[in-house]
Amino acid sequence: MNFYGIRAIYRFEMARTFRTLMESVAAPVLTTSLYFIVFGKAIGSRMGDIDSIGYGAYIIPGLVMLSLLNESISNASFGIYMPKWAGTIYELLSAPVSWIEVLIGYVGAAATKSVMLGMLILGTARFFVAYQIAHPIWMIGFLLLTAVTFSLFGFIIGLWADSFQKLQVIPMLIVTPLTFLGGAFYSINMLPPIWQQISLFNPVVYLISGFRWSFYEIADVDVAVSIGMIFGFLMVCLTFVWWVFKSGYKIRR
Amino acid sequence: MNKSPTASLSAESSIPIISVRGVSKTYAGGFQALKNINLDIQRGEIFALLGPNGAGKTTLISIVCGIVNASAGSIIADGHDIARDYRAARAAIGLVPQELHTDAFESVWATVTFSRGLFGKPPNPTYLEKVLRDLSLWDKRNEKIMALSGGMKRRVLIAKALSHEPTILFLDEPSAGVDVELRHDMWRMVRELREQGTTIILTTHYIEEAEQMADRIGVISKGELILVEDKEVLMRKLGNKQLTLRLRQPMSIIPAELSNWSLTLCEHGHALVYSFDTQTEETGIAELLRALGEHGIEFKDLRSSESSLEDIFVSLVHRPMEAQA
């Protein structure tokens, strides 16, 4: 195992975050604060409780997940896309590092950033609403697992993209709709039966449901199913990255 | 690993440090960049790979370094198969790419530290300081790379390649876009590295560079390695010498009495050029001068010149094309 190599990549990526602290941290915190003000306070005050949880508190896990998914994907996709774009990837390709080490470095740094951000958003939420966390360990577990899985997904997008436009297209066209329709702002039980069935094909439903369970012990789907789905998606992403490095797809001609 | 230290030590000097066997590369678009390349690089030598644009130099280097996958063939670098034992092989290699691919926002110090770590080496600030000082980069260590000039960026790339103490160094077109001062600095550094035992492989357009630096030369054209030769031997074997006599009276034809010598008239009959092979014992110069005197052909000046590596290179690369035409 090339530990120095992993550390070098990880540090490089973390340094990039701290260089761009405003974009990396301030922007998502501001966006989430706006959500709390608009949905939590303004609209939420006129909404009834969902499963006996106040609306402002109900949307917290969903909002954290929303930021976590977006940040994990954008951090990781940008992290690997930049060296491809700038040409500095030659060094990574010629270095004695295995694909798993490259992955630990990039995905580890991207996940670290988004977990830090998730915690920051949870802290910010405290200023707006009171909430409890019933299972803190599970909460952290969901946070970590989701951050890693979606950083991995972002890494794949970064490998696949060959323009800045493509880098944006999947998060914009697929991930954002999935998160909005994934029950961040509502319980899928509030939907008509047919849409409840369709929602079950949305992986984000399982993430948000499981994560919300760790807060309030209420869930749209069984927690075990949630965990199973995240692991399943993690495995799909890992297999794909393994294949990418093995075949050289888009990176090694 | 199971050899005794003495056996491996004595064997090391004779085993090539890089051994390329039957390497071919066809890109996805169907372009065949390399055709069955076989090449041995000896430990501690400076090897220059010459060839026109698109000949396959960079492809060959990229395959050895792991950036491009070969379509066929195998390569051993520092005793390790580059595919099966890529970790050990790549750890031994440093690459200075042709293009100035650098991180814009990193400092010089951060980027060399990153490179050393990436190649699996523990931190060694003392060594990195030496590398930066040797390349006159020490004063710039805290500057962002994007603030540096093109020549300085080239130095940064060299520093990155040397940061993990490689035993093999690839320099892909090191002089491209580099001023004279840096070029000379680089040559000095390359010689020092060689003295320390580093094997250096460089590709170049500048024949002068190869002529100055290389121990051996490989010429690559259209994906084929058309020649590998010791530089001195190559220049002796393929080099011609010419003796140019500036005539006092211009001449319209070469007199029949001088037909024993290979002569041509130049400069509208003002100069007589005698080409001769440097390999032969008898150059025929003394006889020619005597014959000129006997026939009353007077000259006011004479000079001899040797064909440069450039002439040899051009003749080598163009010869197959002419044969095909």
XYZ file of C-alpha atoms in Angstrom, chain A residues 10-115:
106
model
C -5.712 13.608 0.209
C -3.704 16.627 1.342
C -3.685 18.105 -2.138
C -7.463 17.884 -2.316
C -7.994 19.236 1.182
C -5.665 22.149 0.405
C -7.886 22.922 -2.576
C -10.891 23.141 -0.241
C -9.193 25.491 2.141
C -8.068 27.676 -0.742
C -11.670 27.989 -1.859
C -13.278 28.180 1.554
C -15.924 30.661 0.459
C -17.205 28.488 -2.397
C -16.753 25.209 -0.533
C -18.377 26.131 2.764
C -20.036 29.541 2.779
C -22.205 28.983 -0.305
C -23.864 25.705 0.814
C -24.389 27.029 4.343
C -26.052 30.141 2.955
C -28.264 28.103 0.615
C -29.368 25.834 3.437
C -30.072 28.792 5.692
C -32.335 30.150 2.970
C -34.194 26.833 2.853
C -34.708 26.981 6.603
C -35.993 30.528 6.451
C -38.336 29.921 3.507
C -39.516 26.342 4.084
C -38.898 25.968 7.788
C -40.063 29.333 9.082
C -42.232 31.068 6.491
C -44.048 28.138 4.878
C -43.419 25.610 7.654
C -45.268 27.696 10.237
C -48.470 27.176 8.244
C -47.948 23.447 7.732
C -49.153 20.711 10.014
C -46.808 18.238 11.679
C -45.707 15.172 9.724
C -45.704 12.012 11.851
C -45.973 14.339 14.869
C -42.744 16.141 13.970
C -42.849 19.887 13.345
C -42.281 20.703 9.652
C -39.184 22.801 10.333
C -37.533 19.912 12.141
C -38.858 17.331 9.661
C -36.981 18.797 6.715
C -33.592 19.012 8.486
C -32.362 15.504 7.581
C -33.546 16.001 4.005
C -31.758 19.335 3.683
C -28.530 17.896 5.073
C -28.778 15.025 2.577
C -29.483 17.462 -0.249
C -26.262 19.357 0.473
C -24.340 16.186 1.196
C -25.239 14.655 -2.165
C -24.551 17.816 -4.145
C -21.292 18.564 -2.376
C -20.001 14.992 -2.490
C -20.647 14.817 -6.207
C -19.253 18.224 -7.043
C -16.161 17.878 -4.823
C -15.175 14.501 -6.169
C -16.068 15.137 -9.800
C -14.159 18.415 -9.816
C -11.208 16.838 -7.994
C -10.530 14.280 -10.705
C -11.759 16.361 -13.629
C -9.293 19.209 -12.974
C -6.114 17.135 -13.481
C -7.673 15.673 -16.623
C -8.465 19.140 -17.898
C -5.124 20.695 -16.908
C -3.148 17.675 -18.145
C -1.542 17.091 -14.751
C -3.142 13.641 -14.691
C 0.019 12.382 -16.424
C 1.646 12.348 -13.008
C -1.114 10.306 -11.414
C -1.010 7.803 -14.275
C 2.758 7.431 -14.106
C 2.864 7.122 -10.314
C 3.129 3.850 -8.401
C -0.394 4.104 -7.044
C -3.177 1.560 -7.503
C -6.719 2.537 -8.423
C -7.875 1.820 -4.896
C -5.259 4.216 -3.494
C -6.242 6.929 -5.964
C -9.827 6.372 -4.929
C -9.097 6.541 -1.203
C -7.249 9.827 -1.734
C -9.824 11.580 -3.901
C -13.024 10.083 -2.534
C -11.736 10.264 1.034
C -11.029 13.988 0.689
C -14.343 14.690 -1.057
C -16.268 12.724 1.580
C -14.391 14.448 4.424
C -15.365 17.816 3.013
C -19.013 16.947 2.610
C -19.258 15.358 6.074
